[in-house]
C-alpha atoms as a PDB file:
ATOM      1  CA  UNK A   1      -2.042   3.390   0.018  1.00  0.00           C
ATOM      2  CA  UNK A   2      -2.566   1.143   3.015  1.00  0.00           C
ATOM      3  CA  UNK A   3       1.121   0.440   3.364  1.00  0.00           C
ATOM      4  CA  UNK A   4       1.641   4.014   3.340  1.00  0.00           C
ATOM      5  CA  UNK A   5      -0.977   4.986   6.181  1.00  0.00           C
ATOM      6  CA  UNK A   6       0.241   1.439   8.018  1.00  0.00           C
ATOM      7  CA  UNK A   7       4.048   3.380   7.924  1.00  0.00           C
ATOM      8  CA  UNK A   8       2.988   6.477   9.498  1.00  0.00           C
ATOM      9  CA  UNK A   9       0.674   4.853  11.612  1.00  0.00           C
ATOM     10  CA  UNK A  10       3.290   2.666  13.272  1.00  0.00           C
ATOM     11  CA  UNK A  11       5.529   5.658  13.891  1.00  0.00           C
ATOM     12  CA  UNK A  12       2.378   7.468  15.656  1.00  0.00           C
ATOM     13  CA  UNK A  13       1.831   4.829  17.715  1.00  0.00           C
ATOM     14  CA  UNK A  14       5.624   4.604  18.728  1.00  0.00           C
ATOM     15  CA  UNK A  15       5.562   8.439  19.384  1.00  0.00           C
ATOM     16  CA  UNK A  16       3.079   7.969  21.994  1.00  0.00           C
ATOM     17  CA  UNK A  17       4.550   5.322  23.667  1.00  0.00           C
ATOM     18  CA  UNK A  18       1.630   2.808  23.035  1.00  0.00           C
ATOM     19  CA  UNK A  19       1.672  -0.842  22.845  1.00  0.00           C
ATOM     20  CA  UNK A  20       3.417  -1.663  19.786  1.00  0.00           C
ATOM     21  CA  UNK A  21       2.526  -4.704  17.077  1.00  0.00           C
ATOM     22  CA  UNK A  22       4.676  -7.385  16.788  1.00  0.00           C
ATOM     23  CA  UNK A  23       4.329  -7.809  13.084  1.00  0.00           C
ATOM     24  CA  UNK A  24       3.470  -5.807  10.398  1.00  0.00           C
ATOM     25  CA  UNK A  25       2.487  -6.969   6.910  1.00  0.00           C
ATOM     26  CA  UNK A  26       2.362  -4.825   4.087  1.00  0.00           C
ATOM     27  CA  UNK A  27       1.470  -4.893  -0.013  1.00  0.00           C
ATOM     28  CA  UNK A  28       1.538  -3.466  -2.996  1.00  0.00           C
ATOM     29  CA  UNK A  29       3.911  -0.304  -1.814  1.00  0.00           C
ATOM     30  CA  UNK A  30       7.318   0.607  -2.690  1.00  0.00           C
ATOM     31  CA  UNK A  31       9.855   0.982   0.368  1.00  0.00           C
ATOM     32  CA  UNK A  32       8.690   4.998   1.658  1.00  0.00           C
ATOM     33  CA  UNK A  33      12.129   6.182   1.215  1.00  0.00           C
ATOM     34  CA  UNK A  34      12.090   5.294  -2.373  1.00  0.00           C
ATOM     35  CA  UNK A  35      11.610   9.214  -4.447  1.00  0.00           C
ATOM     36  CA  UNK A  36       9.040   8.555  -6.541  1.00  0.00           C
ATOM     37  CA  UNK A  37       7.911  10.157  -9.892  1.00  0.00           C
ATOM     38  CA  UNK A  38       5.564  13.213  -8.508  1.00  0.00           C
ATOM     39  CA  UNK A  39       2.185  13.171 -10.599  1.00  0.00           C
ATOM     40  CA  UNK A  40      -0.731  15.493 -10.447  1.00  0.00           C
ATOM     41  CA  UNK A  41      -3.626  12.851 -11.224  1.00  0.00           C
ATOM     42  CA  UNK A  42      -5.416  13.887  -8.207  1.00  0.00           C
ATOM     43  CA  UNK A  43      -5.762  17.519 -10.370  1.00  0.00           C
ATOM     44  CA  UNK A  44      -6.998  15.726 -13.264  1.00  0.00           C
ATOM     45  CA  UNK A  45     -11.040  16.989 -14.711  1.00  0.00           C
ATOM     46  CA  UNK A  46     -13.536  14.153 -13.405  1.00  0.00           C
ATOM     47  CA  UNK A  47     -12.989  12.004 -16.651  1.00  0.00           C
ATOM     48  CA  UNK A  48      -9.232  12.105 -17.353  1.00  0.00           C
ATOM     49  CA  UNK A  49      -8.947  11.466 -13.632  1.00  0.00           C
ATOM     50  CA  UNK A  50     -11.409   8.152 -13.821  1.00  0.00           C
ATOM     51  CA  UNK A  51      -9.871   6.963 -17.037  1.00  0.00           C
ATOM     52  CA  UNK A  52      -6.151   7.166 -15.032  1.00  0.00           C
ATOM     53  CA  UNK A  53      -7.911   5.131 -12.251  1.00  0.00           C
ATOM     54  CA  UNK A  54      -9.242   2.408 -14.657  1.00  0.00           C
ATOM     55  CA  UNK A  55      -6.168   2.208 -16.076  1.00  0.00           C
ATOM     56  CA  UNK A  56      -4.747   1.124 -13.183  1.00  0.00           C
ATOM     57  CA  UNK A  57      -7.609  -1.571 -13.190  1.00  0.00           C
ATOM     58  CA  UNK A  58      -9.007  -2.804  -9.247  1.00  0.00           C
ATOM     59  CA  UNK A  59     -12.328  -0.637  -9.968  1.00  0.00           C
ATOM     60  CA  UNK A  60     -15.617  -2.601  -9.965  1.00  0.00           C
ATOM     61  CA  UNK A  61     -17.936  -1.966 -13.055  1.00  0.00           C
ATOM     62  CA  UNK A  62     -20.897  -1.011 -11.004  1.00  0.00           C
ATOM     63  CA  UNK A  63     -18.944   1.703  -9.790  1.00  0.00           C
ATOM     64  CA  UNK A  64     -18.088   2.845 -13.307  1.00  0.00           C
ATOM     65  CA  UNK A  65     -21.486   2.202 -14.275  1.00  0.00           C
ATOM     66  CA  UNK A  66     -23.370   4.111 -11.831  1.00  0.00           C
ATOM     67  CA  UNK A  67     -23.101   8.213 -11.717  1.00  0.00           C
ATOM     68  CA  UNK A  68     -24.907   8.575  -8.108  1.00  0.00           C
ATOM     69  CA  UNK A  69     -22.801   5.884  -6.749  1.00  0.00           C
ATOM     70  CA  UNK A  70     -19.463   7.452  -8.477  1.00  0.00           C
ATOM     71  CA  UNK A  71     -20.633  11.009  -7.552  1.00  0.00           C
ATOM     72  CA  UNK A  72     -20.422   9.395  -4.042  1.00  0.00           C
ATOM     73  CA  UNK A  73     -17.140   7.835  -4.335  1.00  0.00           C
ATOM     74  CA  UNK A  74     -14.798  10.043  -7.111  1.00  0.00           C
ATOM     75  CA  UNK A  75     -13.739  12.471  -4.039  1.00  0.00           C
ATOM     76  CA  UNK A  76     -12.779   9.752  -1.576  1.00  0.00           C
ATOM     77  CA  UNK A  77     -10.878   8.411  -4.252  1.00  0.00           C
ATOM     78  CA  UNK A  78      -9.279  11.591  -5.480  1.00  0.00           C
ATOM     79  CA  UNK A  79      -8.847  12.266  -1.957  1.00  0.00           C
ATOM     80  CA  UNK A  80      -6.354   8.986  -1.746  1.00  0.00           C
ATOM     81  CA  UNK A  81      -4.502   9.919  -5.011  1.00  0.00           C
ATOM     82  CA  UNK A  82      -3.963  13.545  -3.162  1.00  0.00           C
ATOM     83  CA  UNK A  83      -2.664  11.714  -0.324  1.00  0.00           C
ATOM     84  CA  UNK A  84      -0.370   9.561  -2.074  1.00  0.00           C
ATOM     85  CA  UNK A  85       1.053  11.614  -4.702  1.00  0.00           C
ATOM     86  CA  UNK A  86       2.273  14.400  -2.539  1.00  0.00           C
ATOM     87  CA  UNK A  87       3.416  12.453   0.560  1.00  0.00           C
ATOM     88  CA  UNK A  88       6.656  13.404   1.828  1.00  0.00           C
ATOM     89  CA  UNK A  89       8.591  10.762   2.962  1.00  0.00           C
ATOM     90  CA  UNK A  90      10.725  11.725   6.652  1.00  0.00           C
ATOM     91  CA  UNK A  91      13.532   9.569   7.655  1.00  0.00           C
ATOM     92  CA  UNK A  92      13.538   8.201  11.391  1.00  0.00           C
ATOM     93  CA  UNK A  93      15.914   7.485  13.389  1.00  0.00           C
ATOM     94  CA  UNK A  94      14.392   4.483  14.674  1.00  0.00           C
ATOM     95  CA  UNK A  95      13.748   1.679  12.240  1.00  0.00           C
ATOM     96  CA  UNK A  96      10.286  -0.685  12.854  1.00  0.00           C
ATOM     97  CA  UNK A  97      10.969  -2.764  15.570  1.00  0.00           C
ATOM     98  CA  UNK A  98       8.710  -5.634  15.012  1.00  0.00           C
ATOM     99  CA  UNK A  99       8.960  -8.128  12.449  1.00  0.00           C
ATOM    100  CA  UNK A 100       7.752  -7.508   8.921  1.00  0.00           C
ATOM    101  CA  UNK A 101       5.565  -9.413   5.912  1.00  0.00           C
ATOM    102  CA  UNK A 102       5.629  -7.587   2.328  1.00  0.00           C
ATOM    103  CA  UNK A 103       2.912  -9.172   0.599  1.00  0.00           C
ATOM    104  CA  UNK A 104       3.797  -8.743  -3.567  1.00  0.00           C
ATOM    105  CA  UNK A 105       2.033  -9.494  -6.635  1.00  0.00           C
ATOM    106  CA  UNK A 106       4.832 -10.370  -9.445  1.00  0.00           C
ATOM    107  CA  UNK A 107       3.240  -8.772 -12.074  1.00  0.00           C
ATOM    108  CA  UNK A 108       2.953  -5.374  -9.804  1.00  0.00           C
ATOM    109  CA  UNK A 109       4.700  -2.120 -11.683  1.00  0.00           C
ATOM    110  CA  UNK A 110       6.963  -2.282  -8.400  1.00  0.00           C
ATOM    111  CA  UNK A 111      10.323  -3.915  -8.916  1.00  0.00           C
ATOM    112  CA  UNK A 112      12.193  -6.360  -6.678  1.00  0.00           C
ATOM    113  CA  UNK A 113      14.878  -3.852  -5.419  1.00  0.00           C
ATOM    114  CA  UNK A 114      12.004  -1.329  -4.435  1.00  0.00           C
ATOM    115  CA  UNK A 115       9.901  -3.966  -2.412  1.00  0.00           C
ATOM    116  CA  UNK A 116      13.473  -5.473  -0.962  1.00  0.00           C
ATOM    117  CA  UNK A 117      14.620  -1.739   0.369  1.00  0.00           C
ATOM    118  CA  UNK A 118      11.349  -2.059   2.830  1.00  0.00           C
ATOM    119  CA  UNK A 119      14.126  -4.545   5.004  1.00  0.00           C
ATOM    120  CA  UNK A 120      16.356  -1.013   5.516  1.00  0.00           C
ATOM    121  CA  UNK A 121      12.991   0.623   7.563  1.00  0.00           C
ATOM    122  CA  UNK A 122      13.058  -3.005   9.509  1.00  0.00           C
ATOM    123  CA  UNK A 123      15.520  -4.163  12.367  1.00  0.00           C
ATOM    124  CA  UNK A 124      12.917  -7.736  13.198  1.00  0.00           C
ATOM    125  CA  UNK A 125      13.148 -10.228  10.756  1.00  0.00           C
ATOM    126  CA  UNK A 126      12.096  -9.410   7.116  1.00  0.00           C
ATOM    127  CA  UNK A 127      10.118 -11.801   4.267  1.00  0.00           C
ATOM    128  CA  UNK A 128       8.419 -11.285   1.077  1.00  0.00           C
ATOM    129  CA  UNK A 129       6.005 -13.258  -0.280  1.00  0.00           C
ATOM    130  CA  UNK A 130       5.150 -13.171  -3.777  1.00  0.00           C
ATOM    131  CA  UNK A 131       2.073 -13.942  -5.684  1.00  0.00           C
ATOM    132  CA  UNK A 132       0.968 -14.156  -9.300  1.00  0.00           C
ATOM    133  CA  UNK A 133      -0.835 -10.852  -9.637  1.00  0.00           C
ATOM    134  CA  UNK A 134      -0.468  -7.570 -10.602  1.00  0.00           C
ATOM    135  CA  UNK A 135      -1.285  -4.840  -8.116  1.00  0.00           C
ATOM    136  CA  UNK A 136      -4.575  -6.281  -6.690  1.00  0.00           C
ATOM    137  CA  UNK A 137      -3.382  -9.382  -6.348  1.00  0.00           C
ATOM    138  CA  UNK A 138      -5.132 -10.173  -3.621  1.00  0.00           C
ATOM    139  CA  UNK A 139      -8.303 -10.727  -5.055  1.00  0.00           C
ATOM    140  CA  UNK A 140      -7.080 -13.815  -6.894  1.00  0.00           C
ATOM    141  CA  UNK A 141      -5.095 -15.068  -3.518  1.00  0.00           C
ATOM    142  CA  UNK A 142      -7.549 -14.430  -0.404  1.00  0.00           C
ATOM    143  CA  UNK A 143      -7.133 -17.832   0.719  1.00  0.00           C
ATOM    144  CA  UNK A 144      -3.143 -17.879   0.172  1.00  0.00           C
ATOM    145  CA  UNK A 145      -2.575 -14.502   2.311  1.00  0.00           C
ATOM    146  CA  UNK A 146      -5.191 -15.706   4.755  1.00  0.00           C
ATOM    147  CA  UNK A 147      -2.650 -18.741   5.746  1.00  0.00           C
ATOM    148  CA  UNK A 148       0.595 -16.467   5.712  1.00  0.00           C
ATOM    149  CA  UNK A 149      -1.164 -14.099   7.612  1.00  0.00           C
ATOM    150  CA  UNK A 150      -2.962 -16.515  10.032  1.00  0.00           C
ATOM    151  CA  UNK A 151       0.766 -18.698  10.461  1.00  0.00           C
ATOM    152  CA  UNK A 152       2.423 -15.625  11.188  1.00  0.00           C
ATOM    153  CA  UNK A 153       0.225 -14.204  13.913  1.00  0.00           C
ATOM    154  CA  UNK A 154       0.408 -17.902  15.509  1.00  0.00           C
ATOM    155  CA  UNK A 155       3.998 -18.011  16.201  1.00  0.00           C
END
C-alpha cells in the first residue's frame, strides 16, 4: 500500500508546485495502471477478514493473539484493504520525473512484467532490485535495502 500512497503522493506534491524528490523507491506494488482483480475483503465479517490477512502472512502473532490489541488495530487494517481494493487508478499526462528504485521480493505474487511496467510511469532512469522474499521481504533484507537505499541517495 505504501507504493500506492507514495504514487499519489508524488503527483500531489507536483500539483502544488513543491520541491520535488529526486528519487523514489518503491516495493511490493504492481505498476498503478495495471487493472487489477477487484475484491471485497475489506467487507469480509471480523474473522473471514483476519483469516484473508494471515493468509497473506506479514502479521505478528501477538497481534493475532491479543483481542484488545486487535480490537485496536482490525479497522486500521480494514481501513488499508478499503483503500487498496477500490483505488482507481487516473492516467497523467506527466510521467515521474525523478529517478526510480522498485524494490521486489522474487517470491512476491507480482510478476516480472507487472513490476517492469512501473518504467512506463518513469521518464529518470529506472532499476529493480530483487530479493529472495515473498511480499515482506524486507524483513529478511533490512541490511541489503539499507545499502541500495543509502548508495542511491549518495549519488
Amino acid at each position: 500500500m505504501g507504493s500506492l500512497l507514495a504514487y499519489e503522493l508524488y503527483y500531489k506534491i507536483y500539483n502544488e508546485n513543491a520541491k520535488m524528490p529526486k528519487h523514489m523507491f518503491f516495493s511490493g506494488y504492481k505498476a498503478p495502471g495495471i487493472i487489477r482483480e477487484r475484491e471485497n475483503t475489506y467487507t469480509l465479517p471480523d474473522y473471514d477478514f483476519m483469516k484473508k490477512v494471515v493468509e497473506l502472512g506479514g502479521t505478528p502473532d501477538e497481534l493475532m493473539n491479543n483481542q484488545e490489541l486487535l480490537q485496536i488495530f482490525l479497522p486500521i487494517i480494514r481501513s488499508d484493504f478499503k483503500i487498496l481494493e477500490t483505488y482507481n487508478y487516473k492516467e497523467r499526462e506527466e510521467k515521474i520525473q525523478c529517478d526510480v528504485s522498485i524494490l521486489n521480493g522474487r517470491q512476491d505474487s507480482i510478476n516480472l512484467k507487472e513490476i517492469l511496467a512501473w518504467e512506463n510511469h518513469v521518464c529518470g532512469d529506472f532499476k529493480v532490485h530483487n530479493f529472495e522474499g515473498n511480499h515482506f521481504f524486507i524483513n529478511t533484507n533490512v541490511e541489503n535495502i539499507t545499502k541500495i537505499i543509502s548508495n542511491t541517495l549518495v549519488k
